[in-house]
Amino acid sequence: MPKRPAGVWAPRVTASLLALALVFTIAVTTPWHLIDLPEPDAALDFTSAQIARQDAFRHEILKWSTTSWILSVVVPLVIGFSPLGRRLYDALRVRPWFLAVPVTVAGIALITNLVTVPTDVLAERVSLKYGLSVQNWRLWVWDRGVNWLLTSLGVAVVAVVLIALAKRRQRGWWLPGAIIAALLVLGVSFAYPVLVEPRFNHFTSMPAGALRNDFLKLADQDGVPVKDVLVADASKRTTALNAYVSGFGSTRRLVVYDTLLKDTPPAQIRLVVAHELGHAAEDDVLHGTLIGVLGTAFGITLLYLLLGARMADPRRTGLFVALVVVATTLASPVQNLVSRKIEARADYHSLRLTNDPEDFVAMQRDLAVRNISGLDPSRWRYWIFATHPTPPERIAMGRAWAAQNGSTVPPLAKR
């Protein structure tokens, strides 16, 4: 058994307080119940052909995407929890340590990336076959490379900071480490819209016109200050429909996919925008950042209780990466549960803002058909991967709201 680090009383108490603060914040900022929903039933609104297409798509793609996910978790765990991590660090022969650590992190991420290339290629071919993806392979490789670089950079920065602190203060690095890591999360939340998003899409301001004016009027009506309305050139990658509000304060802007503007009825676009404004109106980005800050500080404190002074050894970089993977994997079900509840609140917000349940139900059906969304995922997939309610659940929300306000929305599959 490894010897526990000395002086663990303070970090234990701090970890307990951070855990309580994290649970409390999640509990009070998550909308656990909005409205009683009828039993979701895809057959009410999706034709047998639409259901069959969705089933066929998921049957073809899930075996590859699931394998990729398993490999992306297993590979860093095998490297980090075995002598392979230390051997990789030594084999790279990079000195000094503060350069060796980022190279090791990037190397582990690159190995993982390369191992998952075959299954990811097969998954992308399925998306191309069904018309969901339209990007060329050069762009696919570019996106993959940028994602690898950004992920490696983020993990490497945290690793270097923590190792440097542990070398300097072997028994007290957890406190400055937790503070610095939490501040990094806060900084990324502000910087992401202006530094990261442009790496994947090109954004242009929506030209002046009735649609832009309607979006800004809707935002004003909702009490949500929006700096700009941008159009993302998502059509170079996908046919999926989407919009979102990113940033907060001076960086907040409404972003609309160009695919959404192409063939979607104006009433449905308005509902999508109202949903995204709901996130801003409820300060979901701010609450998510707070949860991220608390979760990160808790994670760093817990890391000290697990490793203590051993964090000062840069040859344990692989172990650090493995522990990050364990933490993010275990946190995913909770994060997704909270995300589904928040997305449901944004749906509810859009219904209250537009008072248009009939177009809401039609919009959710059309989005699901275009995006080939899963209508009835298995329970374990739902808990581990689903960040949004299923389309039948969202449609049930529209019908429940309509019934609560004295109207009905007939089944769409029978029209």
mmCIF file of C-alpha atoms in Angstrom:
data_model
loop_
_atom_site.group_PDB
_atom_site.id
_atom_site.type_symbol
_atom_site.label_atom_id
_atom_site.label_comp_id
_atom_site.label_asym_id
_atom_site.label_seq_id
_atom_site.Cartn_x
_atom_site.Cartn_y
_atom_site.Cartn_z
ATOM 1 C CA MET A 1 0.000 0.000 0.000
ATOM 2 C CA PRO A 2 1.403 3.449 -0.899
ATOM 3 C CA LYS A 3 2.131 5.724 2.028
ATOM 4 C CA ARG A 4 -0.454 8.437 2.456
ATOM 5 C CA PRO A 5 0.831 11.974 2.199
ATOM 6 C CA ALA A 6 1.441 13.816 5.441
ATOM 7 C CA GLY A 7 -0.796 16.706 6.402
ATOM 8 C CA VAL A 8 -3.974 15.485 4.715
ATOM 9 C CA TRP A 9 -6.383 17.031 7.223
ATOM 10 C CA ALA A 10 -6.728 20.381 5.431
ATOM 11 C CA PRO A 11 -7.156 18.944 1.903
ATOM 12 C CA ARG A 12 -9.661 16.378 3.201
ATOM 13 C CA VAL A 13 -11.791 19.083 4.784
ATOM 14 C CA THR A 14 -11.443 21.278 1.702
ATOM 15 C CA ALA A 15 -12.373 18.398 -0.608
ATOM 16 C CA SER A 16 -15.455 17.700 1.513
ATOM 17 C CA LEU A 17 -16.507 21.360 1.455
ATOM 18 C CA LEU A 18 -15.946 21.592 -2.297
ATOM 19 C CA ALA A 19 -17.972 18.416 -2.834
ATOM 20 C CA LEU A 20 -20.812 19.849 -0.754
ATOM 21 C CA ALA A 21 -20.628 23.156 -2.649
ATOM 22 C CA LEU A 22 -20.649 21.271 -5.959
ATOM 23 C CA VAL A 23 -23.670 19.161 -4.985
ATOM 24 C CA PHE A 24 -25.480 22.234 -3.642
ATOM 25 C CA THR A 25 -24.789 24.270 -6.794
ATOM 26 C CA ILE A 26 -25.994 21.450 -9.044
ATOM 27 C CA ALA A 27 -29.067 20.944 -6.874
ATOM 28 C CA VAL A 28 -30.177 24.595 -6.862
ATOM 29 C CA THR A 29 -29.303 25.497 -10.474
ATOM 30 C CA THR A 30 -30.734 22.390 -12.142
ATOM 31 C CA PRO A 31 -34.454 22.457 -13.049
ATOM 32 C CA TRP A 32 -35.426 18.999 -11.813
ATOM 33 C CA HIS A 33 -39.115 19.290 -12.717
ATOM 34 C CA LEU A 34 -40.865 21.663 -15.105
ATOM 35 C CA ILE A 35 -44.088 20.013 -16.177
ATOM 36 C CA ASP A 36 -45.681 16.564 -16.078
ATOM 37 C CA LEU A 37 -45.050 14.855 -19.415
ATOM 38 C CA PRO A 38 -47.136 12.265 -21.252
ATOM 39 C CA GLU A 39 -45.379 9.034 -22.198
ATOM 40 C CA PRO A 40 -43.097 9.769 -25.181
ATOM 41 C CA ASP A 41 -44.176 7.872 -28.302
ATOM 42 C CA ALA A 42 -42.150 8.212 -31.494
ATOM 43 C CA ALA A 43 -44.888 6.540 -33.543
ATOM 44 C CA LEU A 44 -47.167 9.549 -33.001
ATOM 45 C CA ASP A 45 -44.994 11.915 -35.024
ATOM 46 C CA PHE A 46 -42.509 9.876 -37.044
ATOM 47 C CA THR A 47 -43.483 7.719 -39.974
ATOM 48 C CA SER A 48 -42.406 4.092 -40.111
ATOM 49 C CA ALA A 49 -39.938 5.037 -42.866
ATOM 50 C CA GLN A 50 -38.370 7.766 -40.719
ATOM 51 C CA ILE A 51 -38.071 5.427 -37.741
ATOM 52 C CA ALA A 52 -36.583 2.702 -39.929
ATOM 53 C CA ARG A 53 -34.000 5.134 -41.367
ATOM 54 C CA GLN A 54 -32.970 6.259 -37.900
ATOM 55 C CA ASP A 55 -32.711 2.648 -36.705
ATOM 56 C CA ALA A 56 -30.635 1.659 -39.735
ATOM 57 C CA PHE A 57 -28.300 4.639 -39.300
ATOM 58 C CA ARG A 58 -27.693 3.950 -35.631
ATOM 59 C CA HIS A 59 -27.275 0.217 -36.252
ATOM 60 C CA GLU A 60 -24.489 1.001 -38.707
ATOM 61 C CA ILE A 61 -22.737 3.816 -36.849
ATOM 62 C CA LEU A 62 -22.975 2.825 -33.190
ATOM 63 C CA LYS A 63 -20.713 -0.217 -33.465
ATOM 64 C CA TRP A 64 -17.929 2.047 -34.720
ATOM 65 C CA SER A 65 -18.567 5.088 -32.540
ATOM 66 C CA THR A 66 -18.918 2.934 -29.428
ATOM 67 C CA THR A 67 -15.680 1.107 -30.202
ATOM 68 C CA SER A 68 -13.913 4.437 -30.676
ATOM 69 C CA TRP A 69 -15.204 5.672 -27.331
ATOM 70 C CA ILE A 70 -14.068 2.505 -25.547
ATOM 71 C CA LEU A 71 -10.624 2.750 -27.127
ATOM 72 C CA SER A 72 -10.340 6.456 -26.272
ATOM 73 C CA VAL A 73 -10.844 5.532 -22.609
ATOM 74 C CA VAL A 74 -8.919 2.262 -22.459
ATOM 75 C CA VAL A 75 -5.737 3.338 -24.287
ATOM 76 C CA PRO A 76 -4.739 6.178 -21.889
ATOM 77 C CA LEU A 77 -5.702 3.993 -18.917
ATOM 78 C CA VAL A 78 -3.457 1.170 -20.086
ATOM 79 C CA ILE A 79 -0.592 3.592 -20.658
ATOM 80 C CA GLY A 80 -1.064 5.535 -17.425
ATOM 81 C CA PHE A 81 -1.715 2.680 -15.017
ATOM 82 C CA SER A 82 1.168 0.559 -16.293
ATOM 83 C CA PRO A 83 4.921 1.040 -16.702
ATOM 84 C CA LEU A 84 4.214 2.127 -20.295
ATOM 85 C CA GLY A 85 3.641 5.699 -19.173
ATOM 86 C CA ARG A 86 7.059 6.027 -17.562
ATOM 87 C CA ARG A 87 8.701 4.200 -20.451
ATOM 88 C CA LEU A 88 7.107 6.599 -22.923
ATOM 89 C CA TYR A 89 8.369 9.576 -20.940
ATOM 90 C CA ASP A 90 11.892 8.146 -20.884
ATOM 91 C CA ALA A 91 11.836 7.075 -24.533
ATOM 92 C CA LEU A 92 11.008 10.592 -25.721
ATOM 93 C CA ARG A 93 14.368 11.809 -24.322
ATOM 94 C CA VAL A 94 13.104 15.391 -24.087
ATOM 95 C CA ARG A 95 14.663 17.663 -21.513
ATOM 96 C CA PRO A 96 14.012 19.699 -19.412
ATOM 97 C CA TRP A 97 10.970 18.179 -17.697
ATOM 98 C CA PHE A 98 8.645 21.130 -18.401
ATOM 99 C CA LEU A 99 9.076 20.399 -22.102
ATOM 100 C CA ALA A 100 8.968 16.642 -21.662
ATOM 101 C CA VAL A 101 5.602 16.732 -19.901
ATOM 102 C CA PRO A 102 3.691 18.472 -22.752
ATOM 103 C CA VAL A 103 5.352 16.162 -25.284
ATOM 104 C CA THR A 104 4.318 13.128 -23.213
ATOM 105 C CA VAL A 105 0.731 14.372 -22.940
ATOM 106 C CA ALA A 106 0.622 15.044 -26.680
ATOM 107 C CA GLY A 107 2.168 11.633 -27.333
ATOM 108 C CA ILE A 108 -0.471 9.787 -25.302
ATOM 109 C CA ALA A 109 -3.212 11.770 -27.026
ATOM 110 C CA LEU A 110 -1.659 11.073 -30.415
ATOM 111 C CA ILE A 111 -1.424 7.328 -29.749
ATOM 112 C CA THR A 112 -5.059 7.312 -28.673
ATOM 113 C CA ASN A 113 -5.995 9.339 -31.727
ATOM 114 C CA LEU A 114 -4.198 6.990 -34.090
ATOM 115 C CA VAL A 115 -5.677 3.872 -32.468
ATOM 116 C CA THR A 116 -9.193 5.214 -33.013
ATOM 117 C CA VAL A 117 -8.610 6.341 -36.610
ATOM 118 C CA PRO A 118 -9.943 3.100 -38.235
ATOM 119 C CA THR A 119 -13.224 3.067 -36.306
ATOM 120 C CA ASP A 120 -13.669 6.840 -36.618
ATOM 121 C CA VAL A 121 -13.147 6.601 -40.386
ATOM 122 C CA LEU A 122 -15.782 3.876 -40.587
ATOM 123 C CA ALA A 123 -18.179 5.993 -38.510
ATOM 124 C CA GLU A 124 -17.548 9.011 -40.754
ATOM 125 C CA ARG A 125 -18.251 6.880 -43.837
ATOM 126 C CA VAL A 126 -21.640 5.979 -42.372
ATOM 127 C CA SER A 127 -22.392 9.680 -41.768
ATOM 128 C CA LEU A 128 -21.393 10.431 -45.360
ATOM 129 C CA LYS A 129 -23.526 7.581 -46.655
ATOM 130 C CA TYR A 130 -26.622 8.949 -44.906
ATOM 131 C CA GLY A 131 -25.887 12.548 -45.904
ATOM 132 C CA LEU A 132 -25.422 13.760 -42.338
ATOM 133 C CA SER A 133 -21.786 14.645 -42.996
ATOM 134 C CA VAL A 134 -20.660 16.427 -46.151
ATOM 135 C CA GLN A 135 -17.083 17.364 -45.234
ATOM 136 C CA ASN A 136 -14.143 16.148 -47.264
ATOM 137 C CA TRP A 137 -11.424 14.000 -45.717
ATOM 138 C CA ARG A 138 -8.926 16.844 -45.678
ATOM 139 C CA LEU A 139 -11.241 18.882 -43.454
ATOM 140 C CA TRP A 140 -11.926 15.786 -41.326
ATOM 141 C CA VAL A 141 -8.189 15.345 -40.703
ATOM 142 C CA TRP A 142 -7.813 19.069 -39.986
ATOM 143 C CA ASP A 143 -10.592 19.026 -37.374
ATOM 144 C CA ARG A 144 -9.088 15.946 -35.791
ATOM 145 C CA GLY A 145 -5.658 17.573 -35.637
ATOM 146 C CA VAL A 146 -6.963 20.802 -34.123
ATOM 147 C CA ASN A 147 -8.950 18.862 -31.533
ATOM 148 C CA TRP A 148 -5.844 16.817 -30.634
ATOM 149 C CA LEU A 149 -3.758 19.968 -30.308
ATOM 150 C CA LEU A 150 -6.261 21.852 -28.134
ATOM 151 C CA THR A 151 -6.936 18.860 -25.883
ATOM 152 C CA SER A 152 -3.227 18.156 -25.450
ATOM 153 C CA LEU A 153 -2.522 21.816 -24.730
ATOM 154 C CA GLY A 154 -5.203 22.045 -22.043
ATOM 155 C CA VAL A 155 -4.112 18.895 -20.193
ATOM 156 C CA ALA A 156 -0.418 19.736 -20.585
ATOM 157 C CA VAL A 157 -0.780 23.218 -19.098
ATOM 158 C CA VAL A 158 -2.505 21.832 -16.005
ATOM 159 C CA ALA A 159 0.065 19.026 -15.687
ATOM 160 C CA VAL A 160 3.044 21.408 -15.913
ATOM 161 C CA VAL A 161 1.550 23.801 -13.371
ATOM 162 C CA LEU A 162 0.766 21.038 -10.876
ATOM 163 C CA ILE A 163 4.154 19.344 -11.222
ATOM 164 C CA ALA A 164 5.934 22.687 -10.796
ATOM 165 C CA LEU A 165 3.910 23.418 -7.660
ATOM 166 C CA ALA A 166 4.532 19.915 -6.302
ATOM 167 C CA LYS A 167 8.264 20.294 -6.841
ATOM 168 C CA ARG A 168 8.213 23.554 -4.939
ATOM 169 C CA ARG A 169 5.707 22.644 -2.201
ATOM 170 C CA GLN A 170 5.399 18.882 -1.944
ATOM 171 C CA ARG A 171 2.938 18.970 0.985
ATOM 172 C CA GLY A 172 0.918 22.034 0.038
ATOM 173 C CA TRP A 173 0.669 22.179 -3.746
ATOM 174 C CA TRP A 174 -3.007 21.275 -3.757
ATOM 175 C CA LEU A 175 -4.265 24.721 -2.669
ATOM 176 C CA PRO A 176 -2.519 26.898 -5.272
ATOM 177 C CA GLY A 177 -3.063 24.101 -7.794
ATOM 178 C CA ALA A 178 -6.817 24.084 -7.184
ATOM 179 C CA ILE A 179 -6.995 27.883 -7.397
ATOM 180 C CA ILE A 180 -4.971 28.100 -10.613
ATOM 181 C CA ALA A 181 -6.875 25.234 -12.302
ATOM 182 C CA ALA A 182 -10.208 26.823 -11.346
ATOM 183 C CA LEU A 183 -9.065 30.161 -12.785
ATOM 184 C CA LEU A 184 -8.042 28.395 -15.997
ATOM 185 C CA VAL A 185 -11.561 26.980 -16.322
ATOM 186 C CA LEU A 186 -12.989 30.454 -15.798
ATOM 187 C CA GLY A 187 -10.627 31.925 -18.372
ATOM 188 C CA VAL A 188 -11.464 29.279 -20.971
ATOM 189 C CA SER A 189 -15.174 30.025 -20.538
ATOM 190 C CA PHE A 190 -14.554 33.649 -21.510
ATOM 191 C CA ALA A 191 -11.989 32.890 -24.220
ATOM 192 C CA TYR A 192 -13.685 29.925 -25.924
ATOM 193 C CA PRO A 193 -16.057 31.948 -28.153
ATOM 194 C CA VAL A 194 -13.289 34.153 -29.532
ATOM 195 C CA LEU A 195 -10.294 31.797 -29.530
ATOM 196 C CA VAL A 196 -11.548 28.218 -30.020
ATOM 197 C CA GLU A 197 -14.785 28.406 -32.020
ATOM 198 C CA PRO A 198 -13.137 30.225 -34.983
ATOM 199 C CA ARG A 199 -10.716 27.283 -35.339
ATOM 200 C CA PHE A 200 -13.603 25.112 -36.554
ATOM 201 C CA ASN A 201 -16.016 27.504 -38.275
ATOM 202 C CA HIS A 202 -15.994 30.831 -40.036
ATOM 203 C CA PHE A 203 -18.466 33.350 -38.660
ATOM 204 C CA THR A 204 -20.041 36.297 -40.416
ATOM 205 C CA SER A 205 -22.503 38.818 -39.065
ATOM 206 C CA MET A 206 -26.015 38.173 -40.309
ATOM 207 C CA PRO A 207 -26.919 40.886 -42.814
ATOM 208 C CA ALA A 208 -29.462 43.475 -41.775
ATOM 209 C CA GLY A 209 -32.954 42.353 -42.561
ATOM 210 C CA ALA A 210 -36.253 41.094 -41.204
ATOM 211 C CA LEU A 211 -34.822 37.837 -39.804
ATOM 212 C CA ARG A 212 -31.959 39.494 -37.942
ATOM 213 C CA ASN A 213 -34.298 42.169 -36.623
ATOM 214 C CA ASP A 214 -36.703 39.469 -35.435
ATOM 215 C CA PHE A 215 -33.899 37.666 -33.565
ATOM 216 C CA LEU A 216 -32.724 40.868 -31.877
ATOM 217 C CA LYS A 217 -36.302 41.846 -31.029
ATOM 218 C CA LEU A 218 -36.887 38.400 -29.544
ATOM 219 C CA ALA A 219 -33.707 38.742 -27.468
ATOM 220 C CA ASP A 220 -34.766 42.184 -26.284
ATOM 221 C CA GLN A 221 -38.222 40.871 -25.414
ATOM 222 C CA ASP A 222 -36.527 38.131 -23.408
ATOM 223 C CA GLY A 223 -34.267 40.585 -21.594
ATOM 224 C CA VAL A 224 -31.137 38.985 -23.048
ATOM 225 C CA PRO A 225 -28.465 41.398 -24.344
ATOM 226 C CA VAL A 226 -26.839 39.912 -27.453
ATOM 227 C CA LYS A 227 -23.754 41.553 -28.941
ATOM 228 C CA ASP A 228 -24.242 40.168 -32.451
ATOM 229 C CA VAL A 229 -26.032 37.571 -34.568
ATOM 230 C CA LEU A 230 -23.535 35.406 -36.426
ATOM 231 C CA VAL A 231 -23.911 32.799 -39.146
ATOM 232 C CA ALA A 232 -21.564 29.785 -38.939
ATOM 233 C CA ASP A 233 -20.538 28.052 -42.158
ATOM 234 C CA ALA A 234 -21.500 24.629 -40.790
ATOM 235 C CA SER A 235 -22.606 23.423 -44.228
ATOM 236 C CA LYS A 236 -18.999 22.639 -45.158
ATOM 237 C CA ARG A 237 -19.145 19.819 -42.601
ATOM 238 C CA THR A 238 -22.710 18.736 -42.012
ATOM 239 C CA THR A 239 -26.363 18.974 -42.966
ATOM 240 C CA ALA A 240 -27.393 19.038 -39.286
ATOM 241 C CA LEU A 241 -29.401 22.007 -38.027
ATOM 242 C CA ASN A 242 -28.342 23.950 -34.960
ATOM 243 C CA ALA A 243 -27.923 27.290 -33.240
ATOM 244 C CA TYR A 244 -26.465 28.373 -29.918
ATOM 245 C CA VAL A 245 -25.643 31.303 -27.694
ATOM 246 C CA SER A 246 -21.987 31.361 -26.658
ATOM 247 C CA GLY A 247 -20.061 33.417 -24.172
ATOM 248 C CA PHE A 248 -21.445 35.825 -21.625
ATOM 249 C CA GLY A 249 -21.059 39.488 -20.896
ATOM 250 C CA SER A 250 -19.150 41.242 -23.656
ATOM 251 C CA THR A 251 -18.566 38.003 -25.613
ATOM 252 C CA ARG A 252 -22.202 36.838 -25.805
ATOM 253 C CA ARG A 253 -23.495 36.318 -29.323
ATOM 254 C CA LEU A 254 -26.206 34.315 -31.027
ATOM 255 C CA VAL A 255 -24.797 31.858 -33.558
ATOM 256 C CA VAL A 256 -26.988 30.254 -36.235
ATOM 257 C CA TYR A 257 -25.894 27.459 -38.560
ATOM 258 C CA ASP A 258 -26.238 28.358 -42.226
ATOM 259 C CA THR A 259 -27.927 24.950 -42.672
ATOM 260 C CA LEU A 260 -30.715 26.101 -40.358
ATOM 261 C CA LEU A 261 -31.340 29.211 -42.440
ATOM 262 C CA LYS A 262 -31.487 27.348 -45.745
ATOM 263 C CA ASP A 263 -34.794 25.447 -45.771
ATOM 264 C CA THR A 264 -36.246 25.748 -42.269
ATOM 265 C CA PRO A 265 -39.580 27.602 -41.933
ATOM 266 C CA PRO A 266 -39.166 30.988 -40.204
ATOM 267 C CA ALA A 267 -41.456 30.006 -37.319
ATOM 268 C CA GLN A 268 -39.257 27.001 -36.554
ATOM 269 C CA ILE A 269 -36.050 29.049 -36.771
ATOM 270 C CA ARG A 270 -37.632 31.465 -34.301
ATOM 271 C CA LEU A 271 -38.285 28.593 -31.892
ATOM 272 C CA VAL A 272 -34.697 27.367 -32.161
ATOM 273 C CA VAL A 273 -33.455 30.882 -31.394
ATOM 274 C CA ALA A 274 -35.913 31.189 -28.485
ATOM 275 C CA HIS A 275 -34.508 27.934 -27.076
ATOM 276 C CA GLU A 276 -30.963 29.290 -27.238
ATOM 277 C CA LEU A 277 -32.021 32.582 -25.676
ATOM 278 C CA GLY A 278 -33.435 30.490 -22.848
ATOM 279 C CA HIS A 279 -29.929 29.332 -22.004
ATOM 280 C CA ALA A 280 -28.771 32.939 -21.781
ATOM 281 C CA ALA A 281 -31.823 34.101 -19.849
ATOM 282 C CA GLU A 282 -31.242 31.394 -17.238
ATOM 283 C CA ASP A 283 -27.474 32.084 -17.095
ATOM 284 C CA ASP A 284 -26.732 28.472 -18.040
ATOM 285 C CA VAL A 285 -23.204 29.296 -19.244
ATOM 286 C CA LEU A 286 -22.458 31.084 -15.973
ATOM 287 C CA HIS A 287 -23.867 28.234 -13.887
ATOM 288 C CA GLY A 288 -21.971 25.690 -15.972
ATOM 289 C CA THR A 289 -18.770 27.659 -15.448
ATOM 290 C CA LEU A 290 -19.364 27.755 -11.690
ATOM 291 C CA ILE A 291 -19.911 24.002 -11.635
ATOM 292 C CA GLY A 292 -16.771 23.547 -13.718
ATOM 293 C CA VAL A 293 -14.739 25.728 -11.352
ATOM 294 C CA LEU A 294 -15.931 23.843 -8.268
ATOM 295 C CA GLY A 295 -15.524 20.454 -9.955
ATOM 296 C CA THR A 296 -11.988 21.276 -11.066
ATOM 297 C CA ALA A 297 -10.934 22.532 -7.631
ATOM 298 C CA PHE A 298 -12.424 19.390 -6.066
ATOM 299 C CA GLY A 299 -10.633 17.202 -8.600
ATOM 300 C CA ILE A 300 -7.235 18.810 -7.915
ATOM 301 C CA THR A 301 -7.708 18.436 -4.170
ATOM 302 C CA LEU A 302 -8.682 14.796 -4.615
ATOM 303 C CA LEU A 303 -5.629 14.316 -6.834
ATOM 304 C CA TYR A 304 -3.440 15.503 -3.963
ATOM 305 C CA LEU A 305 -5.041 12.960 -1.629
ATOM 306 C CA LEU A 306 -4.281 10.232 -4.175
ATOM 307 C CA LEU A 307 -0.751 11.222 -5.188
ATOM 308 C CA GLY A 308 0.601 13.695 -2.670
ATOM 309 C CA ALA A 309 4.287 14.442 -3.237
ATOM 310 C CA ARG A 310 4.446 11.870 -6.042
ATOM 311 C CA MET A 311 2.889 14.513 -8.295
ATOM 312 C CA ALA A 312 6.345 16.124 -8.384
ATOM 313 C CA ASP A 313 7.666 13.248 -10.517
ATOM 314 C CA PRO A 314 7.171 14.159 -14.214
ATOM 315 C CA ARG A 315 7.573 10.467 -15.112
ATOM 316 C CA ARG A 316 4.060 10.044 -13.676
ATOM 317 C CA THR A 317 2.575 12.251 -16.401
ATOM 318 C CA GLY A 318 0.918 9.194 -17.952
ATOM 319 C CA LEU A 319 -0.722 8.408 -14.601
ATOM 320 C CA PHE A 320 -2.004 11.989 -14.411
ATOM 321 C CA VAL A 321 -3.545 11.693 -17.888
ATOM 322 C CA ALA A 322 -5.158 8.374 -16.925
ATOM 323 C CA LEU A 323 -6.672 9.907 -13.787
ATOM 324 C CA VAL A 324 -8.075 12.793 -15.864
ATOM 325 C CA VAL A 325 -9.707 10.254 -18.184
ATOM 326 C CA VAL A 326 -11.162 8.350 -15.207
ATOM 327 C CA ALA A 327 -12.551 11.566 -13.695
ATOM 328 C CA THR A 328 -14.150 12.805 -16.911
ATOM 329 C CA THR A 329 -15.629 9.392 -17.699
ATOM 330 C CA LEU A 330 -17.149 8.985 -14.234
ATOM 331 C CA ALA A 331 -18.486 12.544 -14.290
ATOM 332 C CA SER A 332 -20.166 12.155 -17.696
ATOM 333 C CA PRO A 333 -23.458 10.593 -16.488
ATOM 334 C CA VAL A 334 -23.958 13.382 -13.944
ATOM 335 C CA GLN A 335 -22.984 16.089 -16.430
ATOM 336 C CA ASN A 336 -25.370 14.674 -19.008
ATOM 337 C CA LEU A 337 -28.219 14.377 -16.513
ATOM 338 C CA VAL A 338 -27.814 18.054 -15.633
ATOM 339 C CA SER A 339 -27.478 18.945 -19.325
ATOM 340 C CA ARG A 340 -30.729 17.154 -20.230
ATOM 341 C CA LYS A 341 -32.606 19.021 -17.518
ATOM 342 C CA ILE A 342 -31.167 22.356 -18.640
ATOM 343 C CA GLU A 343 -32.031 21.649 -22.283
ATOM 344 C CA ALA A 344 -35.577 20.773 -21.229
ATOM 345 C CA ARG A 345 -35.821 24.120 -19.426
ATOM 346 C CA ALA A 346 -34.648 25.897 -22.574
ATOM 347 C CA ASP A 347 -37.393 24.085 -24.515
ATOM 348 C CA TYR A 348 -39.929 25.188 -21.922
ATOM 349 C CA HIS A 349 -38.573 28.729 -22.145
ATOM 350 C CA SER A 350 -38.993 28.770 -25.934
ATOM 351 C CA LEU A 351 -42.602 27.667 -25.586
ATOM 352 C CA ARG A 352 -43.352 30.440 -23.105
ATOM 353 C CA LEU A 353 -41.551 33.035 -25.221
ATOM 354 C CA THR A 354 -43.221 32.133 -28.529
ATOM 355 C CA ASN A 355 -46.527 30.578 -27.405
ATOM 356 C CA ASP A 356 -46.316 28.278 -30.419
ATOM 357 C CA PRO A 357 -46.544 24.598 -29.359
ATOM 358 C CA GLU A 358 -47.670 23.374 -32.784
ATOM 359 C CA ASP A 359 -44.598 24.716 -34.585
ATOM 360 C CA PHE A 360 -42.478 23.578 -31.631
ATOM 361 C CA VAL A 361 -43.575 19.972 -32.102
ATOM 362 C CA ALA A 362 -43.067 20.210 -35.880
ATOM 363 C CA MET A 363 -39.640 21.750 -35.358
ATOM 364 C CA GLN A 364 -38.523 18.985 -32.997
ATOM 365 C CA ARG A 365 -39.729 16.348 -35.444
ATOM 366 C CA ASP A 366 -37.999 18.019 -38.404
ATOM 367 C CA LEU A 367 -34.745 18.531 -36.480
ATOM 368 C CA ALA A 368 -34.717 14.879 -35.470
ATOM 369 C CA VAL A 369 -35.284 13.740 -39.049
ATOM 370 C CA ARG A 370 -32.571 16.003 -40.470
ATOM 371 C CA ASN A 371 -30.073 15.204 -37.692
ATOM 372 C CA ILE A 372 -31.022 11.478 -37.669
ATOM 373 C CA SER A 373 -31.345 11.752 -33.898
ATOM 374 C CA GLY A 374 -31.808 8.693 -31.720
ATOM 375 C CA LEU A 375 -35.506 8.278 -30.932
ATOM 376 C CA ASP A 376 -35.227 5.492 -28.364
ATOM 377 C CA PRO A 377 -31.612 4.925 -27.260
ATOM 378 C CA SER A 378 -30.736 2.113 -24.876
ATOM 379 C CA ARG A 379 -30.761 3.112 -21.233
ATOM 380 C CA TRP A 380 -26.986 2.942 -20.779
ATOM 381 C CA ARG A 381 -26.341 5.046 -23.889
ATOM 382 C CA TYR A 382 -28.895 7.562 -22.721
ATOM 383 C CA TRP A 383 -27.169 7.994 -19.365
ATOM 384 C CA ILE A 384 -23.588 8.059 -20.659
ATOM 385 C CA PHE A 385 -23.933 10.017 -23.916
ATOM 386 C CA ALA A 386 -27.259 11.891 -24.125
ATOM 387 C CA THR A 387 -26.824 15.622 -23.482
ATOM 388 C CA HIS A 388 -30.375 16.410 -24.664
ATOM 389 C CA PRO A 389 -33.763 14.804 -24.120
ATOM 390 C CA THR A 390 -34.777 12.489 -26.940
ATOM 391 C CA PRO A 391 -36.948 14.009 -29.711
ATOM 392 C CA PRO A 392 -40.066 12.145 -28.446
ATOM 393 C CA GLU A 393 -39.411 13.553 -24.954
ATOM 394 C CA ARG A 394 -39.093 17.063 -26.340
ATOM 395 C CA ILE A 395 -42.244 16.646 -28.390
ATOM 396 C CA ALA A 396 -44.016 15.399 -25.254
ATOM 397 C CA MET A 397 -42.939 18.651 -23.593
ATOM 398 C CA GLY A 398 -44.614 20.639 -26.386
ATOM 399 C CA ARG A 399 -47.857 18.677 -26.051
ATOM 400 C CA ALA A 400 -47.837 18.992 -22.264
ATOM 401 C CA TRP A 401 -47.363 22.746 -22.518
ATOM 402 C CA ALA A 402 -50.150 22.995 -25.095
ATOM 403 C CA ALA A 403 -52.529 21.022 -22.861
ATOM 404 C CA GLN A 404 -51.617 23.186 -19.888
ATOM 405 C CA ASN A 405 -52.515 26.261 -21.924
ATOM 406 C CA GLY A 406 -55.775 24.998 -23.368
ATOM 407 C CA SER A 407 -54.734 23.713 -26.802
ATOM 408 C CA THR A 408 -53.787 20.440 -28.456
ATOM 409 C CA VAL A 409 -51.207 19.342 -30.991
ATOM 410 C CA PRO A 410 -52.406 16.413 -33.137
ATOM 411 C CA PRO A 411 -50.016 13.602 -34.106
ATOM 412 C CA LEU A 412 -47.845 14.565 -37.067
ATOM 413 C CA ALA A 413 -47.332 11.067 -38.475
ATOM 414 C CA LYS A 414 -51.032 10.824 -39.393
ATOM 415 C CA ARG A 415 -51.200 14.095 -41.328
#
